[in-house]
Coordinates of N, CA, C and O in Angstrom, one line a residue:
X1 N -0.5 -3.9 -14.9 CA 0.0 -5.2 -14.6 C 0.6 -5.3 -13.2 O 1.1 -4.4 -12.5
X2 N 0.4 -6.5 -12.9 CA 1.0 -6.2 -11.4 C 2.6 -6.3 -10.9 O 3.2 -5.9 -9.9
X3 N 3.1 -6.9 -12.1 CA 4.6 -7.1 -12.0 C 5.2 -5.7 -12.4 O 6.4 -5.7 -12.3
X4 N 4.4 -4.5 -12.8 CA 4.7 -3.0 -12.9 C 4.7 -2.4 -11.5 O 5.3 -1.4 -11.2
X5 N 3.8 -3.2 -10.6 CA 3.7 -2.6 -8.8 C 5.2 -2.2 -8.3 O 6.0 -3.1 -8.2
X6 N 5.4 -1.3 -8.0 CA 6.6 -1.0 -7.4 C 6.1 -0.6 -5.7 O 6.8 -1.2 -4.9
X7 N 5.5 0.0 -5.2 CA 4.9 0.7 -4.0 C 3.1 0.1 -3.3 O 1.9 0.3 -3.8
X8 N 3.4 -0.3 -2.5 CA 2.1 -0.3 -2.3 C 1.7 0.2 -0.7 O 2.2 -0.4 0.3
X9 N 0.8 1.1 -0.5 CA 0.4 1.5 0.4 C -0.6 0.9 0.9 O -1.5 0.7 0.0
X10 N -0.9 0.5 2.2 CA -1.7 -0.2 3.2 C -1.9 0.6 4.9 O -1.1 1.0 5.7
X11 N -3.4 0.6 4.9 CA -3.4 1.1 6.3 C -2.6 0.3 7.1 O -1.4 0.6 7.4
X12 N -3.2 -1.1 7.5 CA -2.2 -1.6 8.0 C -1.0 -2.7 7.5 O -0.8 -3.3 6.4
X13 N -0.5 -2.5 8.7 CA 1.2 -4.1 8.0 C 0.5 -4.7 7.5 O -0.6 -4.4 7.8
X14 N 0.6 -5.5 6.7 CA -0.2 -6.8 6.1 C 0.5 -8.0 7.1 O 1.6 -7.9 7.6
X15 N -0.2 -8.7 7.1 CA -0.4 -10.0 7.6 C -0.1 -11.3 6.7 O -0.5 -11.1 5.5
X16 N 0.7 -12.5 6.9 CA 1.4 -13.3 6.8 C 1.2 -13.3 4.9 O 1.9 -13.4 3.9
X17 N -0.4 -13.3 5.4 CA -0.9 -14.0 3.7 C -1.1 -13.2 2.6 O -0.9 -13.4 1.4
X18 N -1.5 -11.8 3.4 CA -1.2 -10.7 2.2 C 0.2 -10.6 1.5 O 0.5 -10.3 0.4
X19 N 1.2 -10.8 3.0 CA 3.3 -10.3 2.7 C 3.2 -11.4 1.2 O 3.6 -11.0 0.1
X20 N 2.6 -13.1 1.4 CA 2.6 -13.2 0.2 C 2.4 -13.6 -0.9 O 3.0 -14.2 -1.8
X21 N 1.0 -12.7 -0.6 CA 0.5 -12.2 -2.2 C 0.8 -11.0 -2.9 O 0.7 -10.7 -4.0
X22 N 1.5 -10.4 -1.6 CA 2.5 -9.1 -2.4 C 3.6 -9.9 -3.5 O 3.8 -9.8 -4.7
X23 N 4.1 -10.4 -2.4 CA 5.6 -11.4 -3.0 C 5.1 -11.9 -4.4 O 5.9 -12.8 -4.7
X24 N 4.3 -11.8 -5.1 CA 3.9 -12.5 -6.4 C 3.3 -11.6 -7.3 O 2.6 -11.9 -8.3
X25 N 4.0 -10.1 -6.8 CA 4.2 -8.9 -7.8 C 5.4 -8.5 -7.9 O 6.4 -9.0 -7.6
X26 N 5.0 -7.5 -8.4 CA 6.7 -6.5 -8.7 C 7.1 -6.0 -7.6 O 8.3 -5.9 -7.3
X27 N 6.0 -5.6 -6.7 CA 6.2 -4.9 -5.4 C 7.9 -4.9 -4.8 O 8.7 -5.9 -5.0
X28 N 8.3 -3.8 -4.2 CA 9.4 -3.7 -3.4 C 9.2 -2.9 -2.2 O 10.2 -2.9 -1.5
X29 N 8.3 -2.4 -2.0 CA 8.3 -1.2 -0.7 C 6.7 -1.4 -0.4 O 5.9 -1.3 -1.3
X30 N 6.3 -1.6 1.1 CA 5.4 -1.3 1.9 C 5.5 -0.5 2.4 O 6.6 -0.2 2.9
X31 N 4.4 0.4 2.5 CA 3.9 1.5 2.9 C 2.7 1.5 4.3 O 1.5 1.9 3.9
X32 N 2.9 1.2 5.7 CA 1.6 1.4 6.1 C 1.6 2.7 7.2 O 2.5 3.3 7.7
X33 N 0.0 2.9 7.5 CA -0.1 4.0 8.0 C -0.8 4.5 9.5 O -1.1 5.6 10.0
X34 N -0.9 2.9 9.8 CA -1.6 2.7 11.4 C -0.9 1.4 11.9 O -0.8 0.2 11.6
X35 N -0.1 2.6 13.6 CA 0.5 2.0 14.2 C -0.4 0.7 15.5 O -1.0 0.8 16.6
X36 N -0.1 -0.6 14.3 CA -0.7 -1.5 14.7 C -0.1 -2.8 15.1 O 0.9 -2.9 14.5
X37 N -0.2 -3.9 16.1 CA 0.6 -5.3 16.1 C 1.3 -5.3 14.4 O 0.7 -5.0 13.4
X38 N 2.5 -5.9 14.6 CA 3.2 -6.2 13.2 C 3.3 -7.5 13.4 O 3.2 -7.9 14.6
X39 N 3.6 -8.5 12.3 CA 3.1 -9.7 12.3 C 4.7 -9.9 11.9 O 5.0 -9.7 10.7
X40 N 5.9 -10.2 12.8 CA 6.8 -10.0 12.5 C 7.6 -11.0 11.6 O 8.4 -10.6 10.7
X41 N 7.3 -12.3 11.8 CA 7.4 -13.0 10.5 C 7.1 -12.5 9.2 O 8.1 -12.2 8.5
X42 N 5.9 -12.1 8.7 CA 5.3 -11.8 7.4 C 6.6 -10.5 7.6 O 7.4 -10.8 6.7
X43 N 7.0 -9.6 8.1 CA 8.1 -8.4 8.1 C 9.4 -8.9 7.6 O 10.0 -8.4 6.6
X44 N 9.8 -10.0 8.6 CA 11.4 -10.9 8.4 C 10.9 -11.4 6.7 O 11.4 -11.0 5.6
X45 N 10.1 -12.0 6.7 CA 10.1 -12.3 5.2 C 10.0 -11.7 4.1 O 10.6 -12.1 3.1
X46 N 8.8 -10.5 4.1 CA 9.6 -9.4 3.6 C 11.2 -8.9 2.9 O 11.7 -8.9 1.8
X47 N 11.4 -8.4 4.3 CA 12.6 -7.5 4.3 C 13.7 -8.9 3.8 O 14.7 -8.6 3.3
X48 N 13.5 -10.3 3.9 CA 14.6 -11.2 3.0 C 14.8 -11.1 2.0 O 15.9 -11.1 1.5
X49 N 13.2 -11.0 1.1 CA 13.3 -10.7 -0.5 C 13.4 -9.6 -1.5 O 13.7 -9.5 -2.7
X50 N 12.6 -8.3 -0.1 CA 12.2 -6.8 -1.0 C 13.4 -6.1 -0.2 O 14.5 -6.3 0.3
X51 N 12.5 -4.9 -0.6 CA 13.7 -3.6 -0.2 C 12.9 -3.0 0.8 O 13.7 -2.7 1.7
X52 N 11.4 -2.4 1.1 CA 11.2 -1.5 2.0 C 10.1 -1.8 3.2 O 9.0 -1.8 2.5
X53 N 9.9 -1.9 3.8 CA 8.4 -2.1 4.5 C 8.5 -0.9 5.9 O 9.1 -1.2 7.0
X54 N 7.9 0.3 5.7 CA 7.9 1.0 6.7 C 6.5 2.0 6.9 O 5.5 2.3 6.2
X55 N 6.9 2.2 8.5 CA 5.4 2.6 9.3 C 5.6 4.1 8.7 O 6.8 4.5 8.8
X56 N 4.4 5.2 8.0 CA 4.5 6.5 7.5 C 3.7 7.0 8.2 O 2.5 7.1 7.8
X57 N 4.0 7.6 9.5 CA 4.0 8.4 10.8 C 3.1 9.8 10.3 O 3.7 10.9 10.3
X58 N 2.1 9.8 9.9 CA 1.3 11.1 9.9 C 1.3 12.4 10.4 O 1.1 13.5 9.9
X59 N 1.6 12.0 11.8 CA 1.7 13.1 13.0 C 3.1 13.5 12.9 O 3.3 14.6 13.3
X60 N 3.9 12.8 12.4 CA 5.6 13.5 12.0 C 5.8 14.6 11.2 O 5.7 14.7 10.0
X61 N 6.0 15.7 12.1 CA 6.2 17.2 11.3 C 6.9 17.1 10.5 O 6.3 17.1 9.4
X62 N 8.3 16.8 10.4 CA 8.8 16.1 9.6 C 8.4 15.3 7.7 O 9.0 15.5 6.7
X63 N 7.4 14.6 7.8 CA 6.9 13.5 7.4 C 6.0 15.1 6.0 O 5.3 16.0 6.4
X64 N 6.2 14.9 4.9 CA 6.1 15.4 3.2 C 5.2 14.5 2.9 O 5.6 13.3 3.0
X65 N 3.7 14.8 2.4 CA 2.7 14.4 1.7 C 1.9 14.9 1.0 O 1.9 16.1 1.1
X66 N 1.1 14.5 0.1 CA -0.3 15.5 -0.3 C -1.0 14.7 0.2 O -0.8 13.5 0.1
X67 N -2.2 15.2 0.9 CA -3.1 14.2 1.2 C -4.3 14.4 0.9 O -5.2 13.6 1.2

């Protein structure tokens, strides 16, 4: 179900219309993975309603995955 979505990973930010068709799940945290233009509205609007939307830096030694 989609109101079970808690995480959703995306290569890129999503853009205005995807931020919301996210917004009409459970979703709380974006996950993207290519440092791309951010569509900074679709972000502000976001981060008003949810809790997470952040860029997951590959090349970060740092940065814990299985891939």
């Amino acid at each position: 179900h989609v109101d079970q979505v808690i995480n959703c990973y995306v290569t890129h930010a999503p853009c205005m219309r995807c931020t919301k068709m996210l917004m009409n799940t459970g979703c709380q945290n974006i996950w993207y993975s290519t440092a791309s233009p951010i569509d900074e509205n679709a972000k502000a609007l976001w981060l008003a309603h949810r809790a997470r939307w952040t860029f997951l830096d590959y090349d970060d030694p740092g940065l814990h995955y299985d891939p």
